[in-house]
CSV table of C-alpha atoms in Angstrom, one decimal:
chain,number,residue,atom,x,y,z
C,1192,MET,CA,-67.4,29.7,-43.7
C,1193,LEU,CA,-63.9,28.3,-43.1
C,1194,LYS,CA,-65.2,26.1,-40.3
C,1195,LYS,CA,-67.9,24.8,-42.4
C,1196,ALA,CA,-65.4,24.0,-45.2
C,1197,LEU,CA,-63.0,22.3,-42.9
C,1198,GLY,CA,-65.4,20.7,-40.6
C,1199,SER,CA,-64.7,20.3,-36.9
C,1200,THR,CA,-61.6,22.0,-35.6
C,1201,SER,CA,-60.9,18.9,-33.3
C,1202,ARG,CA,-59.6,17.1,-36.4
C,1203,PHE,CA,-56.9,19.8,-36.8
C,1204,GLU,CA,-55.6,20.2,-33.3
C,1205,PRO,CA,-51.9,21.3,-33.0
C,1206,VAL,CA,-49.4,18.5,-33.0
C,1207,THR,CA,-46.9,18.7,-30.1
C,1208,PRO,CA,-43.2,17.9,-30.9
C,1209,LEU,CA,-43.4,14.7,-28.9
C,1210,ALA,CA,-46.5,13.6,-30.8
C,1211,ARG,CA,-44.9,14.5,-34.1
C,1212,PHE,CA,-41.8,12.4,-33.1
C,1213,SER,CA,-44.0,9.5,-32.0
C,1214,THR,CA,-46.1,9.7,-35.2
C,1215,ARG,CA,-43.2,9.8,-37.6
C,1216,SER,CA,-40.8,7.4,-35.7
C,1217,PRO,CA,-42.8,4.5,-34.3
C,1218,LEU,CA,-39.5,2.6,-33.8
C,1219,ALA,CA,-37.8,5.4,-31.7
C,1220,PRO,CA,-38.1,3.4,-28.4
C,1221,THR,CA,-36.5,0.4,-30.1
C,1222,ARG,CA,-33.7,2.5,-31.5
C,1223,GLY,CA,-33.0,3.9,-28.0
C,1224,PHE,CA,-32.9,0.4,-26.6
C,1225,LEU,CA,-30.5,-0.8,-29.3
C,1226,GLY,CA,-28.3,2.2,-28.6
C,1227,LEU,CA,-28.1,1.3,-24.9
C,1228,LEU,CA,-27.4,-2.3,-25.8
C,1229,ILE,CA,-24.5,-1.3,-28.1
C,1230,VAL,CA,-23.0,0.9,-25.4
C,1231,PHE,CA,-23.4,-1.9,-22.9
C,1232,ALA,CA,-21.8,-4.4,-25.3
C,1233,ALA,CA,-18.9,-2.0,-25.9
C,1234,LEU,CA,-18.2,-1.6,-22.2
C,1235,TRP,CA,-18.5,-5.4,-21.6
C,1236,PHE,CA,-16.0,-6.2,-24.4
C,1237,GLY,CA,-13.7,-3.5,-23.2
C,1238,TRP,CA,-13.7,-5.0,-19.7
C,1239,ARG,CA,-13.1,-8.5,-21.2
C,1240,TRP,CA,-10.2,-7.1,-23.2
C,1241,TRP,CA,-8.7,-5.5,-20.1
C,1242,HIS,CA,-9.2,-8.6,-18.1
C,1243,HIS,CA,-7.6,-10.8,-20.7
C,1244,ALA,CA,-4.6,-8.4,-21.0
C,1245,ARG,CA,-4.2,-8.2,-17.3
C,1246,TRP,CA,-4.0,-12.0,-16.8
C,1247,PHE,CA,-2.6,-13.3,-20.1
C,1248,GLN,CA,-0.4,-10.6,-21.6
C,1249,PRO,CA,2.9,-11.0,-19.8
C,1250,ASP,CA,5.7,-8.5,-19.5
C,1251,VAL,CA,8.7,-10.4,-20.8
C,1252,HIS,CA,10.9,-7.5,-19.8
C,1253,ALA,CA,9.9,-7.6,-16.1
C,1254,GLU,CA,12.7,-7.9,-13.6
C,1255,ALA,CA,13.3,-11.5,-12.6
C,1256,ARG,CA,12.3,-12.7,-9.2
C,1257,GLY,CA,13.9,-16.0,-9.4
C,1258,THR,CA,16.0,-18.4,-11.5
C,1259,LEU,CA,15.7,-22.1,-12.1
C,1260,THR,CA,18.6,-24.0,-13.6
C,1261,GLY,CA,19.0,-27.6,-14.6
C,1262,ARG,CA,17.9,-30.2,-17.1
C,1263,PRO,CA,14.1,-30.0,-17.0
C,1264,ARG,CA,11.4,-32.4,-18.1
C,1265,VAL,CA,9.6,-31.1,-21.2
C,1266,GLY,CA,5.8,-31.4,-20.7
C,1267,ASP,CA,4.7,-29.7,-23.9
C,1268,GLY,CA,5.8,-27.1,-26.4
C,1269,ASP,CA,5.8,-24.3,-23.8
C,1270,GLY,CA,6.1,-26.1,-20.5
C,1271,LEU,CA,9.1,-27.3,-18.5
C,1272,THR,CA,9.4,-28.8,-15.0
C,1273,PHE,CA,12.4,-28.4,-12.8
C,1274,SER,CA,12.2,-30.9,-9.9
C,1275,GLY,CA,8.5,-30.2,-9.4
C,1276,ALA,CA,8.7,-26.5,-10.2
C,1277,ARG,CA,6.6,-25.8,-13.3
C,1278,VAL,CA,7.6,-23.1,-15.8
C,1279,ARG,CA,5.5,-21.7,-18.6
C,1280,LEU,CA,7.6,-20.2,-21.4
C,1281,VAL,CA,6.5,-16.5,-21.2
C,1282,GLY,CA,5.2,-14.7,-24.3
C,1283,ILE,CA,4.5,-17.8,-26.4
C,1284,ASP,CA,1.7,-20.3,-26.8
C,1285,ALA,CA,2.4,-23.7,-28.3
C,1286,PRO,CA,-0.2,-26.3,-29.5
C,1287,GLU,CA,-1.6,-28.4,-26.6
C,1288,LEU,CA,-0.2,-31.9,-26.3
C,1289,ALA,CA,-3.4,-33.5,-27.5
C,1290,GLN,CA,-3.9,-31.0,-30.3
C,1291,SER,CA,-3.9,-31.9,-34.0
C,1292,CYS,CA,-3.4,-29.6,-37.0
C,1293,ASP,CA,-3.6,-30.0,-40.8
C,1294,ASP,CA,-0.6,-30.0,-43.0
C,1295,ALA,CA,-0.4,-28.3,-46.5
C,1296,GLY,CA,-2.2,-31.3,-48.0
C,1297,GLY,CA,-5.0,-31.3,-45.5
C,1298,ARG,CA,-3.7,-34.3,-43.6
C,1299,ARG,CA,-4.0,-34.3,-39.8
C,1300,HIS,CA,-0.8,-34.5,-37.7
C,1301,ALA,CA,-0.1,-34.4,-34.0
C,1302,CYS,CA,1.2,-30.8,-33.8
C,1303,GLY,CA,1.1,-30.8,-30.0
C,1304,GLU,CA,3.4,-33.8,-29.8
C,1305,GLU,CA,5.6,-32.3,-32.6
C,1306,ALA,CA,5.9,-29.0,-30.7
C,1307,ARG,CA,7.0,-30.9,-27.6
C,1308,ARG,CA,9.6,-32.9,-29.5
C,1309,HIS,CA,10.9,-29.7,-31.1
C,1310,LEU,CA,11.5,-28.1,-27.7
C,1311,VAL,CA,13.3,-31.3,-26.6
C,1312,GLY,CA,15.4,-31.0,-29.7
C,1313,LEU,CA,16.2,-27.3,-29.1
C,1314,ILE,CA,17.4,-28.1,-25.6
C,1315,GLY,CA,19.4,-31.1,-26.8
C,1316,GLY,CA,20.4,-32.3,-23.3
C,1317,ARG,CA,21.9,-28.9,-22.4
C,1318,THR,CA,21.4,-27.2,-19.1
C,1319,VAL,CA,18.5,-24.7,-19.2
C,1320,GLU,CA,18.2,-21.5,-17.2
C,1321,CYS,CA,14.8,-19.9,-16.7
C,1322,ASN,CA,14.4,-16.4,-15.2
C,1323,TRP,CA,10.9,-15.8,-14.0
C,1324,ALA,CA,9.1,-12.7,-12.8
C,1325,LYS,CA,5.7,-13.8,-11.7
C,1326,LEU,CA,3.2,-16.7,-11.5
C,1327,ASP,CA,0.3,-17.3,-13.8
C,1328,ARG,CA,-3.1,-18.2,-12.4
C,1329,TYR,CA,-2.2,-21.9,-12.4
C,1330,GLY,CA,0.8,-21.4,-10.2
C,1331,ARG,CA,3.3,-21.8,-13.0
C,1332,ARG,CA,6.4,-19.6,-13.1
C,1333,LEU,CA,6.4,-17.4,-16.3
C,1334,GLY,CA,9.9,-17.7,-17.5
C,1335,LEU,CA,12.4,-16.6,-20.1
C,1336,CYS,CA,14.4,-19.7,-20.8
C,1337,ARG,CA,17.7,-20.3,-22.4
C,1338,ALA,CA,19.9,-23.3,-23.3
C,1339,ASP,CA,23.4,-21.8,-23.4
C,1340,ASP,CA,23.0,-18.7,-25.5
C,1341,GLU,CA,19.8,-19.8,-27.3
C,1342,ASP,CA,16.5,-18.1,-26.4
C,1343,LEU,CA,14.1,-21.0,-26.3
C,1344,ASN,CA,11.0,-18.8,-26.2
C,1345,ALA,CA,12.0,-17.0,-29.3
C,1346,ALA,CA,13.2,-20.1,-31.1
C,1347,MET,CA,9.9,-21.9,-30.6
C,1348,VAL,CA,8.0,-19.0,-32.2
C,1349,ARG,CA,10.5,-18.4,-35.0
C,1350,ASP,CA,10.5,-22.2,-35.9
C,1351,GLY,CA,6.7,-22.1,-36.1
C,1352,TRP,CA,5.9,-24.4,-33.2
C,1353,ALA,CA,4.4,-21.7,-31.0
C,1354,VAL,CA,2.6,-18.5,-31.7
C,1355,ALA,CA,3.2,-15.1,-30.2
C,1356,TYR,CA,1.3,-14.6,-26.9
C,1357,GLY,CA,2.1,-11.1,-25.7
C,1358,ALA,CA,5.6,-11.0,-27.3
C,1359,TYR,CA,7.7,-12.3,-30.2
C,1360,GLU,CA,5.5,-10.8,-32.9
C,1361,ALA,CA,8.5,-10.4,-35.2
C,1362,GLU,CA,9.4,-14.1,-34.8
C,1363,GLU,CA,5.9,-15.1,-35.6
C,1364,ALA,CA,5.8,-13.0,-38.7
C,1365,GLU,CA,9.0,-14.6,-39.9
C,1366,ALA,CA,7.7,-18.1,-39.3
C,1367,ARG,CA,4.4,-17.3,-41.0
C,1368,ALA,CA,6.1,-15.9,-44.1
C,1369,ALA,CA,8.4,-18.9,-44.3
C,1370,ARG,CA,5.5,-21.3,-43.6
C,1371,ARG,CA,7.4,-23.1,-40.8
C,1372,GLY,CA,5.9,-25.5,-38.4
C,1373,VAL,CA,2.1,-25.1,-37.9
C,1374,TRP,CA,2.2,-22.3,-40.5
C,1375,ALA,CA,2.8,-24.9,-43.2
C,1376,GLY,CA,-0.9,-25.8,-43.1
C,1377,THR,CA,-3.9,-24.8,-41.0
C,1378,PHE,CA,-4.4,-25.0,-37.3
C,1379,THR,CA,-6.6,-23.8,-34.5
C,1380,TRP,CA,-5.0,-21.2,-32.2
C,1381,PRO,CA,-4.0,-22.9,-29.0
C,1382,GLN,CA,-6.2,-20.7,-26.8
C,1383,ASP,CA,-9.2,-21.3,-29.0
C,1384,TRP,CA,-8.5,-25.1,-29.0
C,1385,ARG,CA,-8.4,-25.0,-25.2
C,1386,ARG,CA,-11.7,-23.1,-25.1
C,1387,GLU,CA,-13.4,-25.5,-27.5
C,1388,HIS,CA,-12.0,-28.5,-25.6
C,1389,ARG,CA,-13.4,-27.2,-22.3
C,1390,HIS,CA,-16.8,-26.7,-23.9
C,1391,ARG,CA,-16.7,-30.3,-25.2
C,1392,GLU,CA,-15.8,-31.6,-21.8
C,1393,ILE,CA,-18.6,-29.6,-20.1
C,1394,GLY,CA,-21.0,-31.0,-22.7
C,1395,ARG,CA,-20.0,-34.6,-22.0
C,1396,ALA,CA,-20.3,-34.0,-18.3
C,1397,HIS,CA,-24.0,-33.0,-18.7
C,1398,VAL,CA,-24.9,-35.9,-20.9
């Protein structure tokens, strides 16, 4: 009687756990793929962070390997040249020479040139001493530079004409709070400006 009431038993076959999961969760394979994608993305970004830190986060307290002394040529807000030997001021990043920023009123100004002039003014014709511990990937010496007793690296960040780049976070916070230099308006971070500029140059090359 029960069979007649329910009809064929083939319509009521037991459902396996796998079948139940598949029936209730048709998107399960997609969720699994997304999970793997998230894990892969996390690993990739972790590697990129480590790679960035390895190359670009300098140790400003490393023991010096060499010293350059003299009256250097100022190339930009974080670059000096001593008789052909190039020095990058370690732990800071100044606007690129061709870079522009916006002041408090939204007017464009040549912040890269202003940063270079500010470093020239800080040196003021004095003898500069740069202690360097290693080279960057462009062959420049990464140096802690002083003019007499003045720390040029710290002064550039404190005066708002460079941002912290692995060191000098307290000086950057001070400049930001006082709205000095580039902090008086808006600007693109130098490393982002370089990246955008490279992309534009690549785009022009393929036109």
